[in-house]
Coordinates of C-alpha atoms and ligand atoms in Angstrom, one line a residue:
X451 CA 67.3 117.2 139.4
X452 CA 70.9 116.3 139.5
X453 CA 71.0 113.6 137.0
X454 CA 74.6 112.2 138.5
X455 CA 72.6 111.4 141.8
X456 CA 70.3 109.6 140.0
X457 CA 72.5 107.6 137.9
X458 CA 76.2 107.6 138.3
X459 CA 76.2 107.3 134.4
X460 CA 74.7 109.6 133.5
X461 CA 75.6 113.8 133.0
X462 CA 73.7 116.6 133.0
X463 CA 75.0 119.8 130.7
X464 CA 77.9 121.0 132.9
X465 CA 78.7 117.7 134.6
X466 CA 81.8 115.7 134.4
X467 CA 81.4 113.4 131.1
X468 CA 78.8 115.4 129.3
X469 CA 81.2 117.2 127.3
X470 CA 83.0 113.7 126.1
X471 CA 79.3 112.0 125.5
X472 CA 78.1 115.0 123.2
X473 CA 81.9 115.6 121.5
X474 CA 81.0 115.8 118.0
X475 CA 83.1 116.0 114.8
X476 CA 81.3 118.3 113.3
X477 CA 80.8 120.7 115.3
X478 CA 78.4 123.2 113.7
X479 CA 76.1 120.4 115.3
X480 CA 76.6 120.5 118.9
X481 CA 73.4 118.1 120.2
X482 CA 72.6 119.4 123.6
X483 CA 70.7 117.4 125.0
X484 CA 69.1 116.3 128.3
X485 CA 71.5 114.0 129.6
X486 CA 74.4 112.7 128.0
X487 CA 77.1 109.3 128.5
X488 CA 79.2 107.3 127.0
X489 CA 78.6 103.6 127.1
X490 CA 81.5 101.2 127.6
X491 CA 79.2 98.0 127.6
X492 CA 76.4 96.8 126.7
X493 CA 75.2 97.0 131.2
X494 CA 75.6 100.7 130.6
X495 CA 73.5 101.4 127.5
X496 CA 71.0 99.3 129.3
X497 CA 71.3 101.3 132.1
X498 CA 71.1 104.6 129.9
X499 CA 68.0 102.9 128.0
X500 CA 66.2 102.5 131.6
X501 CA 67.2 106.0 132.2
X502 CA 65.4 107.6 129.5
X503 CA 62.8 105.2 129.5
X504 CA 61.8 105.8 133.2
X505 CA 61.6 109.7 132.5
X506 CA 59.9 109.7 129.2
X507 CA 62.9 110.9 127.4
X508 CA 64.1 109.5 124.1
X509 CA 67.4 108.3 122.5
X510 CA 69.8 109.3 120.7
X511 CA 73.1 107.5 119.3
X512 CA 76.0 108.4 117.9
X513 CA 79.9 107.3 117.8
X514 CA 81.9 109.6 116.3
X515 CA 79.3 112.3 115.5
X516 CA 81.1 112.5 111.6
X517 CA 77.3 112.7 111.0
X518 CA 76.0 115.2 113.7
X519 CA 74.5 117.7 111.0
X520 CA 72.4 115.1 109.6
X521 CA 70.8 113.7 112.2
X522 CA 67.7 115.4 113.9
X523 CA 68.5 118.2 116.5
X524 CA 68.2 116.1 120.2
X525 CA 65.2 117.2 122.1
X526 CA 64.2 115.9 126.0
X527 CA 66.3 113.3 125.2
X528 CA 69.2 111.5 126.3
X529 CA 72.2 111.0 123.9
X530 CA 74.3 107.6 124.3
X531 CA 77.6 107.9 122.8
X532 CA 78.9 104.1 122.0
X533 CA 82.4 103.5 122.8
X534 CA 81.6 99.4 123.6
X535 CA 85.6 98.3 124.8
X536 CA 86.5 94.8 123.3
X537 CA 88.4 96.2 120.4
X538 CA 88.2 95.1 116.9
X539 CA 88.3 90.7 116.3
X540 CA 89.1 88.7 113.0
X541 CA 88.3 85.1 111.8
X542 CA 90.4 85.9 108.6
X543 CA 89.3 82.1 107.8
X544 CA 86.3 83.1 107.3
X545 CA 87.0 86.7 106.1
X546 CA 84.9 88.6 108.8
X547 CA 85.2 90.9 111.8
X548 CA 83.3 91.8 114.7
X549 CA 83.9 95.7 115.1
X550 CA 82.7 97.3 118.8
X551 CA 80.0 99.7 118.2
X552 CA 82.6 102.9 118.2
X553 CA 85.7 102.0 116.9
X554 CA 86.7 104.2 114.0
X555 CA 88.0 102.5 110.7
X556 CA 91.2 103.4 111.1
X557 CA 91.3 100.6 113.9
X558 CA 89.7 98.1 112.1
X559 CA 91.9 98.9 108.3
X560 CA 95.0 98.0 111.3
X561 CA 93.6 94.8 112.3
X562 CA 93.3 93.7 108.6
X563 CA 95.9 94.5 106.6
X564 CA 98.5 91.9 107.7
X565 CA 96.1 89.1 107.1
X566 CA 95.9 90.3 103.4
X567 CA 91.9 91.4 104.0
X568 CA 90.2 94.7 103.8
X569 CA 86.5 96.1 104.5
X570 CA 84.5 98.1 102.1
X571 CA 85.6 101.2 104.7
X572 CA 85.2 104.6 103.3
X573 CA 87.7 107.3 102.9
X574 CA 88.6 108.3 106.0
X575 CA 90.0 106.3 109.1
X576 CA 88.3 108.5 111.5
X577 CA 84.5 107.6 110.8
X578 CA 83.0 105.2 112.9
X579 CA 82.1 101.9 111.2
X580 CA 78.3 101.9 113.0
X581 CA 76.7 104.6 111.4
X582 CA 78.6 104.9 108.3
X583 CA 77.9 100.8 107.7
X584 CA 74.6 101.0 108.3
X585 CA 73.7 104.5 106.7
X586 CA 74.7 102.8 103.3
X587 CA 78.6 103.6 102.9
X588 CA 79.9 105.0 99.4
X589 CA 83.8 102.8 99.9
X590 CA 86.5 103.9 97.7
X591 CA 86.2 99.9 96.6
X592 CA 82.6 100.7 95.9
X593 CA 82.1 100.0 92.5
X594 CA 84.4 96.1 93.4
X595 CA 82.1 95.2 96.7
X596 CA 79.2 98.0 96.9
X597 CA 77.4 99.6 99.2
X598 CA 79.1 98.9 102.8
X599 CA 76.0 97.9 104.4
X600 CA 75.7 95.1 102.1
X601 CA 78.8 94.0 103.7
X602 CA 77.1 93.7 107.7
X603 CA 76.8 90.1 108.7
X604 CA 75.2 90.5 111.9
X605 CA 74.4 93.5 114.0
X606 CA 74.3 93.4 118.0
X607 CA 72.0 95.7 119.8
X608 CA 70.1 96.8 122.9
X609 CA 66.2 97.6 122.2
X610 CA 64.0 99.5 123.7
X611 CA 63.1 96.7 126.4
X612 CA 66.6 96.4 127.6
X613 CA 67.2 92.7 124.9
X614 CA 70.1 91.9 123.6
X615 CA 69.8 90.8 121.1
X616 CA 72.9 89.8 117.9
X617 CA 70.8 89.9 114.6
X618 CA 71.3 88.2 111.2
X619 CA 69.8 86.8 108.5
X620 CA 68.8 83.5 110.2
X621 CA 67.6 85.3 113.5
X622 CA 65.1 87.9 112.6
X623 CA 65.5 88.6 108.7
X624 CA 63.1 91.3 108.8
X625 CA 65.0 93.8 111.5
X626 CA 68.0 92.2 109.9
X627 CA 67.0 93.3 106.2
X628 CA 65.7 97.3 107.8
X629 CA 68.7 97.8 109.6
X630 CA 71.3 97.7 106.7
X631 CA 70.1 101.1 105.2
X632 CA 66.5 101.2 106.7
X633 CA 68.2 105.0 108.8
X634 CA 68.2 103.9 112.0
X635 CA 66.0 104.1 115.4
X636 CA 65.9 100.2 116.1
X637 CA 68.1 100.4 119.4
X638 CA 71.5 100.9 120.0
X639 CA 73.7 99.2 118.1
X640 CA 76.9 97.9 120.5
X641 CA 78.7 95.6 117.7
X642 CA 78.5 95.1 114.1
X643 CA 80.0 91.8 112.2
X644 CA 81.5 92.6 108.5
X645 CA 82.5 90.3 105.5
X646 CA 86.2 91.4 104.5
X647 CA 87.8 90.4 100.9
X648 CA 91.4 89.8 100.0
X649 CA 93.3 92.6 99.0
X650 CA 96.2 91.8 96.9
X651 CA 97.1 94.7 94.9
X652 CA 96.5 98.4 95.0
X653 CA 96.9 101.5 93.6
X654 CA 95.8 104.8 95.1
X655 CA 96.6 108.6 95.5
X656 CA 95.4 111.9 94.1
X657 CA 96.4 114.0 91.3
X658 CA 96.0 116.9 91.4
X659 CA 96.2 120.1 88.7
X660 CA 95.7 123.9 88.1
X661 CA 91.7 124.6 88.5
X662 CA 91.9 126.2 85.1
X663 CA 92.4 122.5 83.6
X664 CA 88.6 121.5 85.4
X665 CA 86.6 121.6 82.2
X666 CA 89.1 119.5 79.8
X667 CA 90.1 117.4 82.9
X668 CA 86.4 116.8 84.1
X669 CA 85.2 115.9 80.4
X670 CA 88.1 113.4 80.0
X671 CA 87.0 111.6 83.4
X672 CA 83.5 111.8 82.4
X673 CA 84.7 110.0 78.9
X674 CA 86.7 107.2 80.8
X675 CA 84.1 106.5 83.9
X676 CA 81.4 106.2 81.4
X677 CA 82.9 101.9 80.4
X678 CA 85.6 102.5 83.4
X679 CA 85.8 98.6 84.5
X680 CA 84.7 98.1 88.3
X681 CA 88.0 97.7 89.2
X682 CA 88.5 101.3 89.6
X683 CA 86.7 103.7 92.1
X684 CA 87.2 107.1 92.0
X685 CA 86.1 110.5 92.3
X686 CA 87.0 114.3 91.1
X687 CA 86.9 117.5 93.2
X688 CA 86.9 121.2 92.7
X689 CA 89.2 121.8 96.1
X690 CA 89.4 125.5 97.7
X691 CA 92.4 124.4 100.4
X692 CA 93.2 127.1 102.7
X693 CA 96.5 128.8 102.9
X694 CA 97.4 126.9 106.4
X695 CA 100.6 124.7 107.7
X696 CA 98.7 121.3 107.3
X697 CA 97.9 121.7 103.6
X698 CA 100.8 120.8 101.1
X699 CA 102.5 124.1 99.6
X700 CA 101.4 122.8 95.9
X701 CA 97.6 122.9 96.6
X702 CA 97.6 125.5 99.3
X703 CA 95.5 129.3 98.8
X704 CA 94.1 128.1 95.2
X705 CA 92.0 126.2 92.8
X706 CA 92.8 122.9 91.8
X707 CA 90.9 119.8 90.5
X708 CA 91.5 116.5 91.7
X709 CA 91.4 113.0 90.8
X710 CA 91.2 110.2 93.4
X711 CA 90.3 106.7 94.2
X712 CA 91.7 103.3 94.1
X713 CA 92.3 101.0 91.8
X714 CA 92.5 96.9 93.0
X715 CA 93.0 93.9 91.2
X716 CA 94.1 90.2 91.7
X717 CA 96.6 90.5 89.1
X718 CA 99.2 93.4 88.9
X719 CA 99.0 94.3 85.3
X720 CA 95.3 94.4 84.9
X721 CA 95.5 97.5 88.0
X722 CA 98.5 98.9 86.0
X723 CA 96.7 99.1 82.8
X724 CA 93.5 100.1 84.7
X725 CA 95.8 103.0 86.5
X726 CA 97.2 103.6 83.4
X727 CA 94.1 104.0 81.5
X728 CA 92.5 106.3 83.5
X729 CA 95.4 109.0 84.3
X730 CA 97.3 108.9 81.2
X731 CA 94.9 111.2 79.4
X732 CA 94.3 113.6 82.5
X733 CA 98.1 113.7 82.7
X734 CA 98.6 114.6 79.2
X735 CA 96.2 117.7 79.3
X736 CA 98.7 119.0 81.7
X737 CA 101.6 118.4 84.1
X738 CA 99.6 117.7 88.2
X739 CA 101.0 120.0 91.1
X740 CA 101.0 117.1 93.1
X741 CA 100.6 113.5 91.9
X742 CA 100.6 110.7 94.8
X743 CA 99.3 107.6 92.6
X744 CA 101.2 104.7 93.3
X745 CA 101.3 100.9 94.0
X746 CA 100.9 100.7 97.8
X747 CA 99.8 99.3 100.7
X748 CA 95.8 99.0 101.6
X749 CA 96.0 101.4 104.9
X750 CA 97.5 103.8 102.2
X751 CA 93.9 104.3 101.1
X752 CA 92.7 105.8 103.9
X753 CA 95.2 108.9 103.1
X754 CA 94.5 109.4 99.6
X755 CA 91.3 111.8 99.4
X756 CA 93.0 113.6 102.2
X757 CA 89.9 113.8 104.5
X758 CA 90.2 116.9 107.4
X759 CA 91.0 114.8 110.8
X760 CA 88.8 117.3 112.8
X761 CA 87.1 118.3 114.6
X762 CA 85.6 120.7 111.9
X763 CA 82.4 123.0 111.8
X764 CA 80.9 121.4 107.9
X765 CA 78.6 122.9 106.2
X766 CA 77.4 120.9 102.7
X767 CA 75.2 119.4 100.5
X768 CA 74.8 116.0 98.8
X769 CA 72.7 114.5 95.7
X770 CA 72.5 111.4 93.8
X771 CA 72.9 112.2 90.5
X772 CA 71.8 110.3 86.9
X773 CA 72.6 110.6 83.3
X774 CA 74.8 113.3 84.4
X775 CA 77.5 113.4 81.4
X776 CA 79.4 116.0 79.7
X777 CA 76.8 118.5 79.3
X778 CA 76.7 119.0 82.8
X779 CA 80.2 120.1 83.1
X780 CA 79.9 123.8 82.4
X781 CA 76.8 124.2 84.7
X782 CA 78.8 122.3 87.4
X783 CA 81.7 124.7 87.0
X784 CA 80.2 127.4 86.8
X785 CA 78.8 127.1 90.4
X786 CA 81.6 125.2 91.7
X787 CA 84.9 125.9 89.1
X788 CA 87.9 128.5 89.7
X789 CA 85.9 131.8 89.4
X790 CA 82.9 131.0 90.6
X791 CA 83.4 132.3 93.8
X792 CA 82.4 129.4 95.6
X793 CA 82.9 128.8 99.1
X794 CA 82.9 125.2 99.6
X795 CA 86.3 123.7 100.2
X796 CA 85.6 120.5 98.5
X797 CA 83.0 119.7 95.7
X798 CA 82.3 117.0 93.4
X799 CA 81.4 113.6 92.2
X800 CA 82.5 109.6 93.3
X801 CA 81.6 107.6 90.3
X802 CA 79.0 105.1 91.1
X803 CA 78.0 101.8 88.8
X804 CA 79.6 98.5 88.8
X805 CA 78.3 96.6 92.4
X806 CA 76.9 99.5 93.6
X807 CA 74.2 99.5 90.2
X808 CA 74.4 95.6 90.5
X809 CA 75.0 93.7 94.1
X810 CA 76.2 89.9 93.9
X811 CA 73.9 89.3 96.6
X812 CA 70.4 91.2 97.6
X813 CA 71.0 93.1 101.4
X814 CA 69.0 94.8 103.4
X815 CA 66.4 97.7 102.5
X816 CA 68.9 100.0 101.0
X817 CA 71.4 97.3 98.4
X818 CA 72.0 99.2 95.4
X819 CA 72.6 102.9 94.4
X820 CA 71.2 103.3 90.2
X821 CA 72.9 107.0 89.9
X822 CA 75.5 107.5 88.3
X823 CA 77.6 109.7 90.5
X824 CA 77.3 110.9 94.3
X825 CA 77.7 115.0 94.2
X826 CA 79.3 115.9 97.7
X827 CA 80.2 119.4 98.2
X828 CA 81.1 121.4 101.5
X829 CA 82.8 124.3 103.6
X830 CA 83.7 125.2 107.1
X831 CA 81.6 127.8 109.0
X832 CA 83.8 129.7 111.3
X833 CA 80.8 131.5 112.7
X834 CA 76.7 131.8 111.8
X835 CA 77.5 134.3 108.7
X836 CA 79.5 131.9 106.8
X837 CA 77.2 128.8 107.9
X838 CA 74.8 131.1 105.7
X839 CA 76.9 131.7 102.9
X840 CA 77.7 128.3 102.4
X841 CA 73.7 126.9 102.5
X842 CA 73.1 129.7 100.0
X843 CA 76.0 128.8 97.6
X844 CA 74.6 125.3 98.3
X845 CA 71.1 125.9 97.2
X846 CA 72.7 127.4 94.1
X847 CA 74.3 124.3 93.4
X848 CA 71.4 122.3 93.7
X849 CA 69.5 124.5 91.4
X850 CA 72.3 124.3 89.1
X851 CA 72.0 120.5 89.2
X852 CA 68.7 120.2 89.2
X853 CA 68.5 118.2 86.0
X854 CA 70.4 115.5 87.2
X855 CA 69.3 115.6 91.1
X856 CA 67.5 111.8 91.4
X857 CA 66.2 113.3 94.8
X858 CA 67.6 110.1 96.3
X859 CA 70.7 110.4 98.8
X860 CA 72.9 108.1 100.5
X861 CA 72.1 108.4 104.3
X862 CA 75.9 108.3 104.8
X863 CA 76.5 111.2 103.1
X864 CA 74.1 113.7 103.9
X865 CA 75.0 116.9 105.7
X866 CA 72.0 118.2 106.9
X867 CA 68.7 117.0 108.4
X868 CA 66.8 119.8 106.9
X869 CA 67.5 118.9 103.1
X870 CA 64.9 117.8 100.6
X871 CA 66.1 114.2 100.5
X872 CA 64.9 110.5 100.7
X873 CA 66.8 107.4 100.6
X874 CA 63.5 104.7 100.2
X875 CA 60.2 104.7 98.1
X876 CA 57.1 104.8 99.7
X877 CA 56.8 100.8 100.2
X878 CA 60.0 100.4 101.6
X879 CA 60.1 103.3 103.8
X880 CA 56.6 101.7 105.0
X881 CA 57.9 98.5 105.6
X882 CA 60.6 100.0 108.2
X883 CA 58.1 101.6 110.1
X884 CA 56.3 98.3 110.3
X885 CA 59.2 96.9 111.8
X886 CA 60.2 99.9 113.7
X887 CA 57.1 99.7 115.7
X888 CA 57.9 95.7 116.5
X889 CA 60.9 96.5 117.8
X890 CA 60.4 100.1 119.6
X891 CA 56.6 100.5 119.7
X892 CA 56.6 103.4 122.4
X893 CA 58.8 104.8 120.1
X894 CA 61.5 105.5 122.4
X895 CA 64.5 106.0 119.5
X896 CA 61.9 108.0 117.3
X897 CA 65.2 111.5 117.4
X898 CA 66.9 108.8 115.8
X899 CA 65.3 108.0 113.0
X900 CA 67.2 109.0 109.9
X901 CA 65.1 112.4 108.4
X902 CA 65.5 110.7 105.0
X903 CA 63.7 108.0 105.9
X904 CA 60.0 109.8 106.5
X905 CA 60.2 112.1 103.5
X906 CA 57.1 110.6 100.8
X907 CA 57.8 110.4 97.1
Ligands
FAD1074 C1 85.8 113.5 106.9 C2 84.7 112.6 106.6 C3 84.8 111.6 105.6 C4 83.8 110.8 105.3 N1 83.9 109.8 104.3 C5 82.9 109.0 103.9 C6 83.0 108.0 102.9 O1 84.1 107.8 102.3 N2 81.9 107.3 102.6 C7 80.7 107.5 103.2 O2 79.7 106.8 102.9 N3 80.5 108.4 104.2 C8 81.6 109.2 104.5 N4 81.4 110.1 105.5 C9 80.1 110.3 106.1 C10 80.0 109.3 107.3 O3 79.9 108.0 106.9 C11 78.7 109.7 108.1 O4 78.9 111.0 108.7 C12 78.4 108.6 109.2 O5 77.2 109.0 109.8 C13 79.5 108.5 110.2 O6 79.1 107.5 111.1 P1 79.6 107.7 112.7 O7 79.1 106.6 113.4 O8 81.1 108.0 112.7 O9 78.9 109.1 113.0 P2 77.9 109.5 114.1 O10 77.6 111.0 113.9 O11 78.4 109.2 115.5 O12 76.6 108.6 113.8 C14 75.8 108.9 112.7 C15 74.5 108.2 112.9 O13 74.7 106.8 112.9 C16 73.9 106.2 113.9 N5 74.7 105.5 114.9 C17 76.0 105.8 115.2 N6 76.4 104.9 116.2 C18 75.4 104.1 116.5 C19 75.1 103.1 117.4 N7 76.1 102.6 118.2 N8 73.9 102.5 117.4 C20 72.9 102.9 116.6 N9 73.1 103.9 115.7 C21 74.3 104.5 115.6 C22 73.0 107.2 114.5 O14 71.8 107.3 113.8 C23 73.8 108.5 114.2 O15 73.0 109.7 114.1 C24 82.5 111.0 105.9 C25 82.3 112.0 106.8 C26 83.4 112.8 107.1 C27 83.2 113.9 108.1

């Protein structure tokens, strides 16, 4: 079969466009499946719909493919990479944007910054907004507006009968309420619509000191996140940085622990003293190697947990963690601290709590987040041996943790499908299902189905 005879859309493995439609940004998850395009509109991914659905093949979506390793490997199925054109559009009246299913956050932190707004985006400008928004989203303004699907409006998609269809709260509440956080395999998703809040001031960066400081420097953060007012959301890393060009001389071939996150306020003094509070202790146990805290413009967050810009083959891990305090710094170290031999790059903990404990407003399936911290921790797997490695040392620090694991994840942040995780209780994962097969009863997106989602308590 020659698939571009049958379709001009769609590619076959080797054919012009295939490549661009399974481009992934983490690449130690190449999907390689049947067919493969890239939708511009929402005629195309009905077209690619009809396509699969003529030959018994399933779907699977992705954007960016930031979340590649988490998402089930694609089998006799087609993949349709959403890259909907339109660009991203504001009502800054009514403080909400309608962001093409595609569009990376970088685009959409440009489109709001000069009217004084921002979105609960996460830390990197090169995620797509679709999958992180809906997969929960752990913003470094989490703890101020919570999870980032709390913050979806409406969501536009294509089902599996070729409808589409813009859903909200009014329209269909129930596909409304399972598809902020329900993990996925309603449709494809061409267009999202997010609330935005004023930003007025804020103060961001990273700090960063010797590794050999970790222990007095974690304990301190420990101390001040425990009352730390929501203001503030931050996080603490154990980063290996390799000796290469793009890394800053400071951090570059060593150890260091670092302290990042944001700090926003209405009022100026309240950030200063919230800014002031938290880093003044970590800077007195010793001087940083590189300190870029400062006042500064809300794109300027985007920069300050210095994500890779990728493409990058990731290897990692993630848990929700509870009542993890300070007698869980010396087993964390000791799997993750200067010495330890550990080959993750980055690992560590955002601090959870304020709206993320507590949502102004109830969402969809997955609102609130009880842990107390998100442990993230990953590598990069130049070749199968080192993929290995890095699950191994994972493992290790998931035994090591074990005390504190809740079990629970964030879909957003999980690194791979084959994990012990779930993200819903019984009920609620029940609940999805029941509105999964409404909306796709021949189960036509069932590869895209978040694995967190089926795992039983
Ligand atoms: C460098 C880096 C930084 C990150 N920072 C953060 C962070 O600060 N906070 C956080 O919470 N997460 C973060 N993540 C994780 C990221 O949010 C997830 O990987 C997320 O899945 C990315 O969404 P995407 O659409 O870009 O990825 P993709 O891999 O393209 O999509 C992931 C999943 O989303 C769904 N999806 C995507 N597009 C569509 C669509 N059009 N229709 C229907 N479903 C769709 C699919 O189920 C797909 O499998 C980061 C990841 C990286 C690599």
């Amino acid at each position: 079969m020659t698939i571009a005879d049958n379709s001009p859309l769609m590619a076959a493995p080797g054919e012009s466009g295939f490549a661009t439609a399974t481009h992934v940004f983490n690449s130690v998850a190449a999907p390689e499946p049947t067919a493969a395009t890239t939708a511009r509109t929402v005629e195309q991914v009905r077209t690619a719909i009809r396509y699969a659905r003529d030959r018994g093949l399933g779907v699977r979506v992705h954007s960016t493919g930031h979340g590649a390793a988490a998402a089930r490997p694609v089998r006799d199925a087609v993949l349709i990479r959403t890259a909907i054109d339109g660009g991203v559009t504001l009502d800054p009246r009514a403080r909400i944007a309608r962001v093409p299913a595609g569009t990376r956050w970088e685009a959409v932190v440009r489109a709001t910054e000069p009217h004084g707004l921002a979105a609960a985006h996460g830390s990197s400008g090169t995620v797509g907004v679709v999958g992180y928004a809906l997969q929960g989203g752990l913003s470094p303004y989490g703890r101020l507006v919570g999870l980032a699907a709390n913050s979806v409006r409406a969501v536009e998609l294509v089902t599996a009968d070729g409808q589409h269809r813009r859903v909200d709260a009014g329209s269909d509440p129930e596909l409304f309420w399972a598809l902020r956080g329900g993990g996925g395999g309603f449709g494809v998703v061409t267009a999202i619509e997010l609330d935005l809040f004023p930003v007025t001031t804020v103060i961001t960066g990273a700090a960063y000191w010797p590794g050999s400081l970790a222990d007095r420097l974690l304990t301190a953060w420990l101390a001040w996140a425990q009352d730390a007012p929501d203001i503030a959301t931050t996080s603490v890393r154990v980063m290996n940085f390799p000796d290469v060009p793009e890394v800053p001389r400071e951090l570059a071939g060593r150890t260091t622990f670092t302290v990042d996150g944001v700090v926003h306020a209405d009022d100026p003094e309240s950030a200063r003293r919230c800014a002031d509070d938290l880093l003044g202790p970590l800077r007195a146990i010793g001087p940083p190697l590189l300190d870029t805290w400062q006042k500064d413009v809300p794109s300027a967050v985007l920069r300050a947990h210095m994500d890779p810009e990728g493409p990058l083959p990731i290897v990692g891990d993630h848990m929700l963690l509870d009542e993890f305090d300070a007698h869980a710094v010396a087993p964390l170290l000791d799997v993750i601290g200067e010495g330890s031999g550990s080959p993750l790059v980055g690992a560590g903990l955002r601090q959870l709590g304020g709206a993320y404990a507590a949502p102004r407003a109830p969402g969809g399936v997955l609102d609130r987040l009880t842990a107390n911290y998100s442990y993230a921790g990953s590598g990069l797997a130049a070749d199968p041996d080192a993929a290995a490695a890095l699950r191994a040392h994972c493992a290790k620090v998931r035994s090591a943790l074990a005390r504190w694991n809740t079990g629970r994840v964030v879909p957003s942040f999980v690194e791979d499908f084959a994990q012990d995780h779930r993200h819903l209780d019984a009920r609620q994962a029940a609940a999805v299902d029941r509105v999964r097969a409404r909306i796709d009863p021949g189960r036509l997106f069932r590869d895209d189905v978040s694995p967190t989602d089926t795992r039983q308590e």
